[in-house]
Short mmCIF file of C-alpha atoms in Angstrom, two decimals:
data_model
loop_
_atom_site.label_atom_id
_atom_site.label_comp_id
_atom_site.label_asym_id
_atom_site.label_seq_id
_atom_site.Cartn_x
_atom_site.Cartn_y
_atom_site.Cartn_z
CA MET A 1 -7.77 -6.48 17.51
CA MET A 2 -4.06 -5.62 17.50
CA ARG A 3 -3.19 -8.97 15.91
CA VAL A 4 -5.75 -8.39 13.15
CA ALA A 5 -4.37 -4.90 12.52
CA LYS A 6 -0.81 -6.26 12.31
CA TRP A 7 -1.95 -9.00 9.94
CA LEU A 8 -3.72 -6.52 7.63
CA PHE A 9 -0.67 -4.26 7.68
CA SER A 10 1.55 -7.20 6.74
CA VAL A 11 -0.76 -8.16 3.87
CA TRP A 12 -0.70 -4.63 2.46
CA CYS A 13 3.09 -4.47 2.81
CA LEU A 14 3.34 -7.74 0.88
CA TRP A 15 1.18 -6.43 -1.93
CA ALA A 16 3.14 -3.20 -2.01
CA CYS A 17 6.23 -5.27 -2.75
CA VAL A 18 4.37 -7.23 -5.43
CA ALA A 19 3.10 -4.04 -7.06
CA THR A 20 6.60 -2.55 -7.09
CA ALA A 21 8.09 -5.65 -8.68
CA LEU A 22 5.58 -5.87 -11.50
CA ALA A 23 6.00 -3.67 -14.55
CA ASP A 24 2.93 -2.08 -16.15
CA GLU A 25 2.96 -4.48 -19.08
CA ASP A 26 2.81 -7.45 -16.70
CA MET A 27 -0.38 -6.25 -15.06
CA PRO A 28 -3.76 -7.21 -16.55
CA TYR A 29 -5.40 -3.82 -16.05
CA ILE A 30 -6.56 -0.98 -18.29
CA ARG A 31 -5.18 2.51 -17.79
CA THR A 32 -8.34 4.62 -17.92
CA GLN A 33 -8.96 8.25 -18.65
CA GLU A 34 -8.00 9.66 -15.27
CA VAL A 35 -10.64 11.10 -12.96
CA SER A 36 -8.71 13.09 -10.36
CA ALA A 37 -11.69 13.34 -8.00
CA ASP A 38 -11.55 9.54 -7.63
CA ALA A 39 -7.92 9.39 -6.51
CA LYS A 40 -8.98 7.96 -3.13
CA VAL A 41 -11.91 5.90 -4.38
CA VAL A 42 -12.19 2.25 -5.40
CA ARG A 43 -15.36 1.95 -7.49
CA LEU A 44 -17.24 -1.24 -8.18
CA PHE A 45 -19.18 -0.77 -11.40
CA PHE A 46 -22.10 -3.20 -11.52
CA MET A 47 -25.54 -3.88 -12.95
CA PHE A 48 -28.30 -5.68 -11.09
CA SER A 49 -29.06 -7.64 -14.28
CA CYS A 50 -25.51 -9.02 -14.44
CA PRO A 51 -25.17 -12.59 -13.05
CA HIS A 52 -21.42 -12.11 -12.50
CA CYS A 53 -22.12 -9.01 -10.39
CA HIS A 54 -24.55 -11.07 -8.35
CA SER A 55 -22.03 -13.82 -7.66
CA ALA A 56 -19.17 -11.41 -6.92
CA ASP A 57 -20.95 -8.76 -4.88
CA LYS A 58 -20.52 -10.25 -1.39
CA ALA A 59 -16.86 -11.19 -1.89
CA LEU A 60 -16.01 -7.74 -3.25
CA LEU A 61 -17.93 -5.99 -0.48
CA ASP A 62 -16.00 -8.00 2.12
CA TRP A 63 -12.77 -7.15 0.31
CA GLY A 64 -13.74 -3.47 0.22
CA ASN A 65 -14.00 -3.52 4.00
CA THR A 66 -10.30 -4.47 4.21
CA LEU A 67 -9.06 -1.46 2.24
CA PRO A 68 -6.84 1.09 3.99
CA ALA A 69 -8.75 3.83 5.78
CA SER A 70 -7.52 6.37 3.24
CA LEU A 71 -9.62 4.72 0.51
CA ILE A 72 -13.37 4.69 -0.06
CA TYR A 73 -15.12 1.65 -1.52
CA ALA A 74 -18.11 2.73 -3.60
CA ARG A 75 -20.61 0.69 -5.56
CA THR A 76 -21.49 2.55 -8.73
CA PRO A 77 -24.24 1.35 -11.07
CA VAL A 78 -23.35 1.37 -14.75
CA VAL A 79 -25.66 3.68 -16.70
CA VAL A 80 -26.25 2.92 -20.37
CA LYS A 81 -29.24 3.27 -22.71
CA ASP A 82 -31.04 0.21 -21.41
CA ASP A 83 -34.15 0.01 -19.23
CA SER A 84 -32.62 -2.45 -16.77
CA SER A 85 -29.53 -0.26 -16.38
CA VAL A 86 -31.49 2.97 -15.95
CA LEU A 87 -34.06 1.55 -13.54
CA GLY A 88 -31.40 -0.34 -11.58
CA ALA A 89 -29.31 2.81 -11.11
CA ILE A 90 -32.32 4.90 -10.05
CA ALA A 91 -33.37 2.15 -7.65
CA TYR A 92 -29.90 1.88 -6.15
CA TYR A 93 -29.63 5.61 -5.45
CA THR A 94 -33.22 5.77 -4.21
CA ALA A 95 -32.49 3.01 -1.69
CA LEU A 96 -29.17 4.62 -0.74
CA THR A 97 -30.90 7.96 -0.13
CA THR A 98 -33.79 6.38 1.75
CA SER A 99 -31.70 4.20 4.07
CA PRO A 100 -27.89 4.13 3.67
CA LYS A 101 -27.51 1.59 6.47
CA ASN A 102 -29.71 -0.92 4.62
CA ILE A 103 -28.19 -0.57 1.16
CA ASN A 104 -26.27 -3.86 1.33
CA SER A 105 -29.41 -5.74 2.30
CA TYR A 106 -31.34 -4.02 -0.48
CA CYS A 107 -28.74 -4.95 -3.11
CA GLU A 108 -28.66 -8.56 -1.91
CA ILE A 109 -32.45 -8.78 -2.22
CA VAL A 110 -32.55 -7.20 -5.69
CA PHE A 111 -29.89 -9.61 -6.94
CA ARG A 112 -31.77 -12.57 -5.46
CA LEU A 113 -35.11 -11.52 -6.94
CA ILE A 114 -33.64 -11.14 -10.42
CA HIS A 115 -31.25 -14.08 -10.54
CA GLN A 116 -33.00 -16.65 -8.36
CA GLN A 117 -36.69 -15.82 -8.26
CA GLY A 118 -37.54 -14.86 -11.82
CA PHE A 119 -38.13 -11.12 -11.41
CA THR A 120 -37.08 -8.88 -14.29
CA ALA A 121 -34.52 -6.08 -14.08
CA ASP A 122 -36.40 -3.80 -16.46
CA LYS A 123 -39.55 -3.43 -14.35
CA LYS A 124 -39.92 -0.79 -11.66
CA GLU A 125 -42.05 -3.16 -9.59
CA THR A 126 -39.03 -5.38 -8.97
CA TYR A 127 -37.21 -2.60 -7.16
CA PHE A 128 -40.27 -1.53 -5.20
CA PHE A 129 -40.83 -5.10 -4.04
CA ALA A 130 -37.18 -5.34 -3.01
CA ALA A 131 -37.53 -2.14 -0.98
CA LYS A 132 -40.58 -3.55 0.79
CA THR A 133 -38.80 -6.86 1.42
CA ALA A 134 -35.78 -5.01 2.83
CA LYS A 135 -38.20 -3.16 5.16
CA LEU A 136 -37.27 0.27 3.86
CA ASN A 137 -39.62 3.13 4.66
CA MET A 138 -41.83 2.87 1.60
CA THR A 139 -43.22 6.38 1.95
CA GLU A 140 -39.66 7.71 1.79
CA PHE A 141 -38.72 5.32 -1.00
CA TYR A 142 -41.61 6.49 -3.17
CA ARG A 143 -40.84 10.11 -2.33
CA HIS A 144 -37.17 9.81 -3.29
CA TRP A 145 -37.75 7.76 -6.45
CA ALA A 146 -36.15 9.80 -9.26
CA ASP A 147 -36.17 12.98 -7.18
CA GLU A 148 -33.60 15.74 -7.75
CA GLN A 149 -31.00 14.28 -5.38
CA VAL A 150 -31.28 10.79 -6.83
CA MET A 151 -31.13 12.01 -10.42
CA SER A 152 -28.04 14.06 -9.60
CA MET A 153 -26.30 10.88 -8.39
CA PHE A 154 -27.67 9.02 -11.41
CA ALA A 155 -26.19 11.65 -13.75
CA HIS A 156 -22.82 11.39 -11.99
CA ALA A 157 -22.85 7.60 -12.38
CA ALA A 158 -23.67 8.02 -16.08
CA LEU A 159 -20.76 10.44 -16.49
CA LEU A 160 -18.37 8.04 -14.74
CA SER A 161 -19.59 5.09 -16.79
CA SER A 162 -18.79 7.08 -19.91
CA SER A 163 -15.51 8.57 -18.67
CA TYR A 164 -14.13 5.17 -17.69
CA GLN A 165 -15.63 3.53 -20.80
CA ILE A 166 -16.97 0.61 -18.78
CA GLN A 167 -17.37 -2.37 -21.10
CA LEU A 168 -17.65 -5.27 -18.63
CA THR A 169 -19.37 -5.83 -15.31
CA PRO A 170 -18.28 -6.14 -12.65
CA THR A 171 -15.34 -3.77 -13.07
CA LEU A 172 -13.21 -2.25 -10.34
CA VAL A 173 -11.71 1.17 -11.02
CA VAL A 174 -8.88 1.92 -8.59
CA GLY A 175 -7.92 5.46 -7.69
CA GLY A 176 -9.48 6.96 -10.78
CA ARG A 177 -6.76 5.40 -12.93
CA TYR A 178 -6.80 1.59 -13.29
CA ALA A 179 -9.67 -0.68 -14.33
CA ILE A 180 -9.74 -4.43 -13.76
CA SER A 181 -12.35 -7.12 -14.34
CA PRO A 182 -12.64 -10.76 -13.23
CA GLU A 183 -12.64 -11.71 -16.92
CA THR A 184 -8.90 -11.00 -17.04
CA VAL A 185 -8.32 -13.88 -14.61
CA SER A 186 -10.90 -16.22 -16.16
CA GLY A 187 -13.49 -15.30 -13.54
CA ASN A 188 -11.51 -16.74 -10.65
CA MET A 189 -12.53 -14.59 -7.69
CA GLY A 190 -9.55 -15.54 -5.53
CA SER A 191 -7.15 -14.50 -8.28
CA PHE A 192 -9.15 -11.36 -8.90
CA ILE A 193 -8.92 -10.31 -5.24
CA GLN A 194 -5.15 -10.83 -5.40
CA LEU A 195 -4.97 -8.72 -8.53
CA ALA A 196 -7.10 -6.02 -6.91
CA ASN A 197 -4.79 -5.93 -3.89
CA ALA A 198 -1.74 -5.51 -6.13
CA VAL A 199 -3.35 -2.73 -8.17
CA VAL A 200 -4.47 -0.89 -5.04
CA SER A 201 -0.94 -1.10 -3.62
CA LYS A 202 0.49 0.17 -6.91
CA ARG A 203 -1.91 3.12 -6.91
CA LEU A 204 -1.10 3.99 -3.29
CA GLN A 205 2.61 4.20 -4.13
CA GLU A 206 2.10 6.68 -6.96
#
């Protein structure tokens, strides 16, 4: 355990040096409208209908687990005027409210149903079937579907989607200030993780 901790510390020190050495114009990120409440949050903006979100979700979740303890990694569904976006966001927050510990399994199943098994992202039945497959408490899932708590989280996600002007998915927004997307590194996930590390280190130094 100590060796792992030392290794992680060394990695973050390395990226701190990289972030210091790089000037803003050398970094492929977007400076967003700042959201001060997100200063300690790294948000992954995603849509269940997005094939790139599907392929990147596991790698980014694993990466999120390596972040310093001072930061929170938070999936955030993009909310736009589209049935698949709206239903996907409601489904995500319904599952999160019903069973936080099973949210990763739920997301994995939804992605698989849509991108590998021919289910559609704009049908409520897809998300109900995913909940049943993930063995969520279906009575609770039905009860929480679009309830007041879920719609409050939905509204917050819609506000963030608008505030950050999310144009691409997946997008990482770091510390309420910097937005990056795999598209900036031609979709190469290894390069994107390196970029994310550098941007996180830069934000921590500010």
